[in-house]
Amino acid sequence: MKTKATIWGFVNSVVDGTEGTTWITPKVTAQQLLAEALKEASTLIHLASPHQILSILDAVNRFRPSETADSSSSFSTSNKSHGLSNVNKPTPSASSKGTAGGGHGFSSSGSVTSSDSQHNALCQQNAYMSKQENAGARPKQYKATSKFKTSESSTKKSSKKGVIVKTMRDNLLCPICLDLLENAKTLPCQHVACKKCLEPWVASKGQLRCPTCNTRQKEPVGGVHGLPSNFMMNNLAAEMKKLDTQDEIETDFTFDYTSWQSIPVAETSYLEILGKQFKVKGSTAKVKLQFCDVQGQPIRGKSRDGITAFVIHPDGEKIPILDVAFRKRTGDYTVSFAAEQIGTHSVEVTLNGESVVGSPSKIVVRPNGIMDRTLSPTLHAPKGILATPDEIYVTDESDKVYVQTDWQDDWDGFGMDKPHHKEFTQISPFGIAKCNDKLLITDSYNNCIYVYVHMVCMTNFGKRVMEQPTGIAVSKDGTIYVADCASNTIDVFLPNYSHKRSIDAKGNGSLKHLALNQSEDRIIVADDKTNVIKIIDVNSEKVVKFIKTRISQALATPFGVALDHEDNIYVSVTFDPSKLTPKKGTAKHFRRKGAVMVYNSIGYFLGTIGEKELINPRGICLINDDDDSPRLLVVEGGDSESQFGCIKVFSL
């Protein structure tokens, strides 16, 4: 790319050959300088926001590389401020090297061959044209030819280009994922961010708040989807990817948390790294760390000796990081690791025993579930699901409990019309849990819990206590927790089925499925009436956390709840993406959608699964084989959109 910039009496060009021609304009106003910069940097003119333009110009104005002339006489520049631009006046120097001055204005980016006579002639021309301009005459332009040494240090040229490219790249990074913008959306405050990042960001905040300036923004019609797309920023980000060179390569790399990858930075070619990026495209966990000193400058040294790095997993395990790359030219230290699990990781880095500025750094590894298969039994109104590596149990509100054995191979359609009772009993099964060799199933019709052994009813309990039982979970010590939809309480039963107490879930809610966080003695329950997930402390019997379920500002109705072995919370939700228009008040019809939202144990939003595959998800469960990756099973159906029910299996 060829660029030119004009400054009073001084030549400033970057050309691809050994000789270049520039125009010398005696005096440049701030407006002319801005117009010239935008005109000549043709690949950079598509900035949509004034924030980026001002940031880039400010960075370029501060850019003052040193130059080496190829003759005994060279120029050194001094500055005088004229508004927003500076005037650089060439003065003779006996030194063989010239240094571009500080202040504001563009500096030279090539070595200029000159002589004293040429210098005097230029000064006379500049003085004459300044006088003509002051008298109201239109300034003339003089054509000057200058030679540029392209055989000098290529490292200096790379550094000069690198400053501009890096500045541009920094202004094209999404403030949430810290990667180049993708499908950029413009907020009312004129800041931008990726659409895929804004959706979980808004869901975690419960409102549209700018990730850059942290100000609350007015929610447009349609939530994040209704924000205007910034096509110019998208185009510029695409062009920036093309401008990346080997000298300026960075360890921009994303991982799915199930991936095991290493990133040799300095020794790997650009094309090889692009190939690795393509292989993990769609991952959401960014694991790039680059630390600077307190002035914001890269840490510099002669080697990577003395660097020690650790990653602390969400479960508190501290593991050393061996992949520490050092770039001698820039002095950058880059620490990379492959995360095993979703959640918030903390990375600690020390240099010669002292903590690096920016350490510890928090990295959020987000879920990236992929649907493997669909099991299609004849389900009509499924409510709950329980699965082991060998069996699947599905409760169906239409008086049935389906059982499938050896489901890993295929669903063979085997099912039981209903569990066996000694006498005819109409039931409406909802929640299901297993305790040793017994199945516990809640019945929202008879308002009790049935106990089955080999699908034969042995007993029931809770009829005089509960009004409409729904979700059920059993702790390791055999204590049974049952959600009561009608009374908005959690009923606690001892292993001998005697009632112990009732925990008030607060508010006027309607409880569905629940799960137990046994490491913290907490109950996580879905409330589909108030669209929240409630975290209840078992000991204090108080609601310690309310999690509002939203997807792109659309309220999402929670139903199923499950926890993984790290106590991350999985919640099945349904939502309607339609929004009322503010003028007419009429709703545009959108097909109802579903998803599984994922939070960490304290309620921090991590991401969504199955937003494209799910329509009306109901109960969910997780299984984790020792020889395989964790899997999420979601039963859905029971509405006009999804028609017949099915089970969808996601690999995590």
XYZ file of C-alpha atoms in Angstrom:
652
model
C 0.000 0.000 0.000
C 1.315 3.500 -0.881
C 0.540 6.380 1.410
C 1.531 10.047 1.334
C 1.237 12.838 3.854
C 2.104 16.507 3.312
C 3.811 18.784 5.817
C 5.307 22.236 5.389
C 8.649 22.074 3.635
C 9.220 18.412 4.399
C 8.792 15.243 2.378
C 6.977 12.325 4.006
C 6.277 9.215 1.922
C 6.273 5.447 2.066
C 6.818 3.810 -1.296
C 7.464 0.317 -2.524
C 10.399 1.289 -4.749
C 13.677 3.104 -4.217
C 12.483 6.448 -5.489
C 9.282 8.301 -4.762
C 7.701 11.614 -5.684
C 5.725 13.774 -3.290
C 4.031 17.161 -3.358
C 5.246 19.753 -0.908
C 2.548 22.086 0.424
C 3.958 25.079 2.292
C 1.315 25.335 4.996
C -1.269 22.822 6.105
C -4.295 23.658 8.189
C -5.884 21.214 10.607
C -8.754 20.604 8.199
C -6.407 19.965 5.287
C -4.317 17.612 7.387
C -7.322 15.562 8.394
C -8.700 15.463 4.842
C -5.312 14.503 3.388
C -4.779 11.741 5.933
C -8.175 10.207 5.279
C -7.833 10.593 1.504
C -4.394 9.019 1.220
C -4.932 6.190 3.700
C -7.586 4.788 1.398
C -7.978 1.464 3.148
C -8.692 3.134 6.500
C -11.393 5.656 5.644
C -14.376 3.517 6.540
C -14.390 4.261 10.248
C -17.976 4.841 11.279
C -17.373 6.433 14.652
C -15.549 9.687 15.420
C -14.050 7.971 18.473
C -11.938 5.671 16.281
C -10.886 8.467 13.903
C -9.660 10.697 16.722
C -7.879 7.830 18.461
C -6.033 6.806 15.311
C -5.053 10.352 14.359
C -3.818 10.988 17.867
C -1.697 7.841 17.766
C -0.288 8.725 14.338
C 0.495 12.254 15.524
C 2.523 10.870 18.399
C 4.425 8.557 16.077
C 8.042 9.870 15.621
C 10.419 7.206 14.238
C 14.098 8.039 13.739
C 15.460 8.040 10.210
C 18.857 7.470 8.586
C 19.838 9.522 5.573
C 22.132 8.247 2.854
C 24.145 11.470 2.520
C 26.338 13.504 4.794
C 23.679 16.158 5.152
C 20.193 15.395 6.505
C 17.239 17.116 8.068
C 16.129 17.278 11.673
C 12.694 18.678 12.375
C 11.355 21.092 14.928
C 7.715 21.900 15.593
C 5.472 24.905 15.941
C 1.859 24.391 16.773
C -0.812 25.721 14.423
C -4.188 24.609 15.724
C -4.428 20.837 15.658
C -1.394 20.330 13.401
C 2.276 21.149 13.745
C 4.589 22.742 11.247
C 7.876 20.944 10.708
C 10.641 23.225 9.483
C 13.705 21.506 8.005
C 17.035 22.731 9.371
C 20.507 21.661 8.270
C 22.459 19.280 10.441
C 26.020 18.099 10.322
C 25.039 14.735 11.680
C 24.413 11.869 9.318
C 21.209 11.007 11.160
C 18.010 12.987 11.519
C 15.417 12.534 14.238
C 11.792 13.386 13.792
C 10.555 15.729 16.469
C 7.822 15.220 19.021
C 4.508 16.996 19.347
C 1.575 16.680 17.006
C 1.664 16.264 13.237
C 2.923 13.641 10.814
C 6.619 12.827 10.698
C 8.769 11.545 7.870
C 8.854 7.844 7.181
C 11.712 7.708 4.708
C 15.308 8.942 4.479
C 15.581 12.110 2.395
C 18.704 12.776 0.292
C 19.488 16.473 0.210
C 22.204 19.104 0.111
C 22.673 22.560 1.640
C 21.709 24.264 -1.616
C 18.551 22.206 -1.906
C 17.722 23.035 1.667
C 18.203 26.787 1.127
C 16.068 26.669 -1.994
C 13.269 24.942 -0.155
C 13.414 27.489 2.663
C 13.191 30.363 0.178
C 10.232 28.718 -1.548
C 8.442 28.195 1.736
C 8.989 31.790 2.874
C 7.739 33.148 -0.447
C 4.631 30.974 -0.462
C 3.816 31.802 3.143
C 3.890 35.507 2.232
C 1.625 34.860 -0.764
C -0.831 32.928 1.364
C -0.964 35.672 3.986
C -1.730 38.150 1.209
C -4.748 36.093 0.193
C -3.215 34.379 -2.808
C -3.882 30.692 -3.341
C -0.762 28.715 -2.441
C 0.968 26.959 -5.281
C 2.306 23.423 -5.128
C 5.811 22.437 -6.116
C 6.792 19.003 -7.259
C 9.835 17.593 -5.558
C 11.614 14.296 -6.076
C 13.215 12.453 -3.214
C 14.982 9.132 -2.862
C 14.217 6.646 -0.125
C 16.563 3.978 1.118
C 14.729 0.654 1.103
C 17.797 -1.428 1.816
C 18.151 -0.234 5.404
C 16.974 -2.198 8.432
C 13.731 -4.002 7.632
C 13.077 -4.247 11.344
C 12.664 -0.456 11.578
C 10.204 -0.474 8.684
C 8.226 -3.258 10.299
C 8.155 -1.335 13.556
C 6.837 1.794 11.831
C 4.091 -0.092 10.055
C 3.426 -2.075 13.184
C 2.597 1.010 15.238
C -0.055 2.106 12.761
C -1.459 -1.381 12.213
C -1.550 -2.130 15.931
C -3.284 1.168 16.659
C -5.870 0.453 13.996
C -6.301 -3.088 15.236
C -6.797 -1.933 18.829
C -9.630 0.331 17.709
C -11.252 -2.540 15.837
C -11.320 -4.909 18.804
C -14.588 -5.856 20.433
C -14.499 -4.592 24.057
C -16.016 -7.871 25.265
C -14.175 -10.699 23.469
C -11.061 -8.597 22.664
C -11.007 -9.979 19.131
C -11.554 -8.222 15.797
C -15.143 -7.113 15.402
C -17.512 -9.579 13.791
C -21.029 -8.513 12.813
C -20.493 -5.254 14.694
C -23.476 -3.488 16.247
C -23.504 0.229 17.047
C -24.895 1.281 20.418
C -26.668 4.634 20.914
C -23.468 5.960 22.541
C -21.658 5.213 19.221
C -19.464 2.474 20.694
C -19.477 -0.865 18.931
C -19.285 -4.547 19.861
C -19.880 -7.948 18.273
C -23.485 -9.070 18.120
C -22.572 -12.538 19.404
C -20.875 -10.906 22.412
C -23.589 -8.354 23.141
C -26.323 -10.969 23.479
C -24.801 -12.834 26.473
C -23.499 -9.519 27.837
C -27.001 -8.041 27.946
C -28.410 -11.269 29.356
C -25.875 -11.240 32.211
C -26.452 -7.548 33.001
C -30.227 -7.653 32.668
C -30.138 -4.428 30.660
C -28.433 -2.848 27.665
C -25.263 -1.316 29.117
C -22.302 -0.245 26.974
C -19.241 -2.469 27.637
C -16.934 0.462 26.827
C -18.344 3.462 28.708
C -20.550 1.441 31.088
C -23.547 3.709 30.514
C -27.058 2.353 30.272
C -28.466 2.561 26.766
C -32.030 2.712 25.507
C -33.186 -0.700 24.398
C -34.185 -0.733 20.721
C -37.065 -2.704 19.282
C -35.872 -6.299 19.074
C -33.090 -5.973 21.666
C -29.542 -6.544 20.384
C -30.922 -7.710 17.045
C -32.541 -4.298 16.631
C -29.260 -2.379 16.983
C -27.965 -1.002 13.662
C -25.234 -3.035 11.999
C -21.982 -1.179 11.425
C -21.056 -2.291 7.918
C -18.081 0.044 7.620
C -16.485 -1.265 10.817
C -17.096 -4.806 9.621
C -15.411 -4.038 6.297
C -12.492 -2.369 8.025
C -12.047 -5.321 10.370
C -12.004 -7.630 7.354
C -9.370 -5.448 5.683
C -7.325 -5.426 8.872
C -7.136 -9.219 8.782
C -5.678 -8.966 5.285
C -3.055 -6.453 6.462
C -1.638 -8.805 9.098
C 1.954 -9.833 8.330
C 4.350 -12.263 9.896
C 6.213 -9.430 11.637
C 3.035 -8.215 13.274
C 1.425 -11.568 14.013
C -0.287 -11.940 17.365
C -1.484 -14.970 19.255
C -5.131 -14.303 18.529
C -6.478 -17.771 19.262
C -9.706 -19.156 20.592
C -10.392 -22.500 22.230
C -13.320 -24.662 22.944
C -12.805 -25.793 26.507
C -12.647 -29.432 25.392
C -9.792 -28.704 22.985
C -6.146 -29.380 23.757
C -3.970 -27.136 21.641
C -0.640 -25.368 21.918
C 0.330 -22.141 20.171
C 4.008 -21.672 19.375
C 3.998 -17.985 18.507
C 7.401 -16.854 17.267
C 8.241 -20.120 15.512
C 4.940 -20.634 13.683
C 4.122 -19.191 10.295
C 1.144 -16.961 9.637
C -0.581 -19.514 7.441
C -0.169 -22.257 10.020
C -1.807 -20.133 12.706
C -4.628 -19.196 10.355
C -5.179 -22.903 9.788
C -5.470 -23.547 13.499
C -7.893 -20.659 13.864
C -10.063 -22.181 11.178
C -10.112 -25.557 12.897
C -11.530 -24.108 16.105
C -13.758 -21.516 14.486
C -16.848 -20.868 16.594
C -15.146 -21.329 19.936
C -15.840 -18.627 22.479
C -13.019 -18.844 25.015
C -10.194 -16.429 24.282
C -6.963 -17.519 25.936
C -4.484 -14.845 24.918
C -2.561 -12.854 27.502
C -0.143 -10.064 26.718
C 1.199 -8.009 29.611
C 2.672 -4.503 29.636
C 4.389 -2.378 32.252
C 2.732 0.457 34.171
C 3.276 2.851 31.254
C 1.469 0.458 28.926
C 4.659 -0.539 27.111
C 5.456 -4.194 26.309
C 7.679 -5.962 28.817
C 11.141 -6.211 27.318
C 13.963 -8.578 28.038
C 16.489 -10.865 26.416
C 14.699 -14.163 26.970
C 11.706 -15.719 28.624
C 13.766 -16.865 31.591
C 12.212 -15.826 34.860
C 8.623 -16.047 33.630
C 6.366 -18.210 35.785
C 2.699 -18.702 34.946
C -0.152 -20.595 36.594
C -3.803 -21.061 35.754
C -6.327 -21.472 38.540
C -9.344 -23.479 37.416
C -12.875 -22.744 38.638
C -12.554 -25.609 41.118
C -9.489 -23.939 42.688
C -6.883 -26.296 41.216
C -3.639 -24.470 40.389
C -1.744 -25.781 37.367
C 1.526 -24.418 35.899
C 1.479 -23.114 32.329
C 4.355 -24.311 30.174
C 3.446 -22.514 26.953
C 5.101 -19.108 27.443
C 6.222 -17.459 24.212
C 8.669 -14.536 24.014
C 9.099 -12.234 21.042
C 12.548 -10.696 21.175
C 11.835 -7.880 18.703
C 8.852 -6.466 20.542
C 9.543 -7.780 24.008
C 6.081 -9.334 24.237
C 5.395 -12.263 26.536
C 2.396 -14.324 25.556
C 0.949 -16.980 27.830
C -1.374 -19.601 26.336
C -3.220 -22.529 27.854
C -5.973 -24.949 26.900
C -8.840 -24.917 29.397
C -10.416 -28.190 30.444
C -13.706 -26.829 31.704
C -16.087 -23.929 31.343
C -16.186 -21.121 33.860
C -13.911 -18.336 35.074
C -10.183 -19.085 35.091
C -7.555 -16.923 36.760
C -4.090 -16.630 35.183
C -1.189 -15.496 37.380
C 2.131 -14.465 35.835
C 5.351 -13.386 37.548
C 8.572 -12.042 36.036
C 11.677 -12.737 38.120
C 9.512 -13.285 41.163
C 7.469 -10.088 40.788
C 3.866 -9.978 39.609
C 3.371 -8.639 36.101
C 1.040 -5.666 35.705
C -2.329 -7.047 34.679
C -1.884 -10.267 36.637
C -3.925 -12.075 37.785
C -6.127 -11.926 34.705
C -9.620 -13.389 34.482
C -10.555 -15.510 31.477
C -14.097 -16.780 30.985
C -14.316 -20.091 29.107
C -17.762 -20.392 27.595
C -19.737 -23.519 26.601
C -19.896 -24.606 23.001
C -22.295 -27.568 22.916
C -22.735 -29.412 19.636
C -25.836 -31.509 19.000
C -24.819 -35.093 18.271
C -28.092 -36.883 17.724
C -31.841 -36.870 18.219
C -33.722 -39.714 19.904
C -37.333 -39.915 18.765
C -39.610 -41.918 21.044
C -43.351 -41.319 20.960
C -43.548 -38.471 23.460
C -46.621 -36.300 23.827
C -46.149 -33.960 26.792
C -42.693 -34.674 28.275
C -41.766 -32.989 31.551
C -38.670 -34.530 33.113
C -35.687 -36.668 32.166
C -33.204 -38.827 34.063
C -30.280 -40.518 32.360
C -27.369 -42.783 33.188
C -24.796 -44.193 30.767
C -27.114 -47.200 30.389
C -30.693 -45.967 30.782
C -32.999 -43.053 30.052
C -36.237 -42.299 31.909
C -38.689 -39.693 30.603
C -41.808 -38.577 32.442
C -44.754 -37.713 30.242
C -47.728 -35.810 31.577
C -50.052 -38.063 29.595
C -49.982 -40.800 32.266
C -46.711 -42.391 31.123
C -43.099 -42.929 32.081
C -40.887 -43.994 29.197
C -37.885 -46.192 29.816
C -35.053 -46.875 27.380
C -32.155 -49.251 27.945
C -28.918 -49.315 25.988
C -29.755 -45.909 24.518
C -26.169 -45.296 23.386
C -26.809 -47.405 20.279
C -30.282 -46.268 19.285
C -33.779 -45.627 20.601
C -35.749 -48.776 19.904
C -39.171 -47.389 20.757
C -39.554 -49.503 23.912
C -41.677 -47.815 26.543
C -44.094 -48.567 29.330
C -47.599 -47.127 29.149
C -47.375 -46.311 32.843
C -45.771 -47.637 36.003
C -47.517 -50.562 37.634
C -49.847 -49.860 40.581
C -51.771 -52.408 42.651
C -55.025 -50.751 41.696
C -56.024 -48.401 38.902
C -54.475 -44.995 39.451
C -54.554 -41.976 37.165
C -51.216 -40.188 37.408
C -49.548 -37.120 35.898
C -45.788 -37.664 36.315
C -43.532 -34.621 36.327
C -40.158 -34.770 38.109
C -37.969 -37.860 38.422
C -34.954 -38.755 40.574
C -33.072 -41.891 41.524
C -32.089 -42.979 45.020
C -30.053 -46.191 45.041
C -32.242 -48.720 43.193
C -35.447 -46.736 43.623
C -37.127 -44.258 41.315
C -38.923 -41.281 42.861
C -41.520 -39.640 40.605
C -43.656 -36.632 41.484
C -47.325 -36.773 40.567
C -48.918 -33.345 40.068
C -52.356 -34.933 39.726
C -52.482 -36.855 43.018
C -50.061 -34.407 44.705
C -47.617 -36.983 46.042
C -44.351 -38.783 45.297
C -44.448 -42.401 44.146
C -41.609 -44.806 44.907
C -40.879 -47.495 42.292
C -38.631 -50.511 42.234
C -38.282 -52.034 38.753
C -41.195 -49.786 37.745
C -43.512 -51.355 40.327
C -45.021 -48.886 42.776
C -43.983 -49.702 46.343
C -45.386 -46.717 48.244
C -46.124 -43.000 48.104
C -45.715 -40.043 50.456
C -46.419 -36.321 50.816
C -50.132 -36.257 49.997
C -51.102 -34.228 53.043
C -48.168 -31.823 52.701
C -47.903 -30.802 49.056
C -50.379 -29.035 46.812
C -48.785 -29.589 43.371
C -45.317 -31.208 43.363
C -43.098 -30.688 40.330
C -39.295 -30.963 40.410
C -37.437 -33.392 42.691
C -33.807 -33.991 43.716
C -32.080 -36.287 46.204
C -28.899 -35.468 48.142
C -26.080 -37.907 48.845
C -27.393 -38.594 52.352
C -30.864 -39.487 51.020
C -32.632 -36.209 51.892
C -35.372 -35.500 49.348
C -36.156 -31.972 48.062
C -39.416 -31.371 46.181
C -40.590 -28.154 44.504
C -44.246 -27.289 45.084
C -45.645 -25.249 42.203
C -48.859 -24.177 43.971
C -47.439 -23.145 47.353
C -44.116 -21.759 46.005
C -42.148 -23.769 48.568
C -39.436 -26.427 48.685
C -40.560 -29.398 50.810
C -37.812 -31.391 52.524
C -38.278 -35.103 53.361
C -36.006 -37.422 55.324
C -34.774 -40.725 53.829
C -37.652 -42.495 55.617
C -40.088 -40.224 53.658
C -41.212 -38.245 56.695
C -41.684 -34.526 56.160
C -38.986 -32.377 57.786
C -39.736 -28.780 56.811
C -40.838 -26.407 54.052
C -38.628 -23.627 52.659
C -40.355 -20.508 51.361
C -39.067 -19.582 47.869
C -40.292 -15.984 48.289
C -42.602 -14.096 46.001
C -45.612 -15.223 44.026
C -43.859 -17.728 41.817
C -44.472 -21.058 40.109
C -41.630 -23.514 40.710
C -40.646 -26.168 38.182
C -37.497 -28.325 38.184
C -34.708 -27.995 40.740
C -31.147 -29.200 41.334
C -28.796 -29.402 44.328
C -25.404 -27.748 44.770
C -24.233 -30.076 47.522
C -20.789 -28.521 47.910
C -22.401 -25.261 49.048
C -25.700 -26.617 50.434
C -27.812 -24.672 47.976
C -30.948 -25.343 45.959
C -31.267 -24.036 42.405
C -34.870 -23.899 41.238
C -36.604 -22.535 38.117
C -39.549 -20.142 38.533
C -41.411 -19.886 35.231
C -43.916 -17.304 36.470
C -41.396 -14.599 37.361
C -38.771 -15.724 34.800
C -35.994 -16.166 37.351
C -33.672 -18.808 38.714
C -33.610 -18.791 42.505
C -30.584 -19.899 44.505
C -31.653 -20.845 48.028
C -29.344 -21.512 50.962
C -30.461 -24.717 52.654
C -29.204 -23.776 56.126
C -30.546 -20.208 56.331
C -33.599 -21.030 54.188
C -33.159 -17.716 52.369
C -33.040 -16.873 48.679
C -29.472 -15.622 48.223
C -29.603 -14.962 44.473
C -32.181 -14.142 41.803
C -31.026 -14.721 38.211
C -33.251 -13.045 35.630
C -33.331 -15.228 32.512
C -33.057 -13.190 29.311
C -31.832 -13.797 25.793
C -31.101 -10.638 23.803
C -33.311 -8.656 26.174
C -36.223 -11.016 25.527
C -37.578 -12.534 28.726
C -36.917 -16.273 28.782
C -39.100 -18.718 30.733
C -37.031 -21.267 32.681
C -38.123 -24.860 33.130
C -35.432 -27.540 33.545
C -32.371 -27.255 35.771
C -29.183 -29.355 35.973
C -25.678 -28.977 37.433
C -22.356 -30.364 36.220
C -19.561 -31.648 38.442
C -18.179 -28.094 38.705
C -21.579 -26.819 39.927
C -22.158 -24.777 36.771
C -25.893 -24.230 36.289
C -27.720 -25.332 33.117
C -31.248 -24.013 32.592
C -33.634 -24.866 29.745
C -35.639 -21.826 28.639
C -38.197 -20.843 26.044
C -38.564 -17.307 24.749
C -40.484 -15.273 22.212
C -38.173 -12.966 20.203
C -41.028 -10.681 19.226
C -41.241 -7.199 20.716
C -44.117 -4.727 20.840
C -43.578 -1.790 18.520
C -43.713 1.464 20.508
C -46.057 3.265 18.074
C -48.839 0.889 17.126
C -48.477 -1.553 20.002
C -48.930 -4.554 17.727
C -46.708 -7.603 17.998
C -44.917 -9.113 15.056
C -45.132 -12.899 15.026
C -41.937 -14.847 15.581
C -41.662 -18.564 16.061
C -41.095 -19.411 19.710
C -37.560 -20.590 20.379
C -35.667 -22.465 23.046
C -32.144 -22.752 24.444
C -30.135 -23.921 27.413
C -28.523 -21.066 29.352
C -25.357 -21.708 31.344
C -24.221 -19.887 34.500
C -21.439 -20.498 36.964
C -22.245 -21.417 40.558
C -22.727 -17.782 41.640
C -24.960 -16.874 38.719
C -22.491 -15.324 36.236
C -23.743 -15.910 32.700
C -21.403 -18.078 30.598
C -23.310 -18.677 27.375
C -26.096 -20.558 25.613
C -26.414 -23.991 24.015
C -28.827 -25.172 21.340
C -30.367 -21.815 20.460
C -30.663 -22.934 16.843
C -31.720 -26.524 17.538
C -34.224 -26.229 20.396
C -37.853 -25.102 20.200
C -39.615 -26.034 23.447
C -37.088 -27.627 25.848
C -38.442 -29.158 29.027
C -36.422 -31.251 31.471
C -32.647 -31.576 31.120
C -29.907 -33.727 32.635
C -26.136 -34.185 32.374
C -24.131 -37.391 32.200
C -20.366 -37.651 32.358
C -18.679 -40.883 31.297
C -15.117 -41.474 32.389
C -14.194 -42.415 28.814
C -16.153 -39.716 27.015
C -16.875 -35.998 27.106
C -19.869 -34.742 29.129
C -23.217 -34.794 27.388
C -26.347 -32.753 27.865
C -29.714 -34.419 27.248
C -32.723 -32.186 26.581
C -36.268 -33.467 26.230
C -38.580 -31.199 24.276
C -42.084 -31.188 22.874
C -45.607 -30.836 24.123
C -46.562 -27.723 22.159
C -47.898 -26.807 18.735
C -44.494 -25.610 17.477
C -42.494 -28.777 18.200
C -45.482 -31.158 17.766
C -44.088 -34.568 18.772
C -41.514 -34.751 21.510
C -37.946 -35.970 21.237
C -34.637 -36.055 23.101
C -31.677 -34.078 21.799
C -28.144 -34.970 22.861
C -25.379 -32.335 22.976
C -21.667 -32.980 23.445
C -19.975 -30.453 25.729
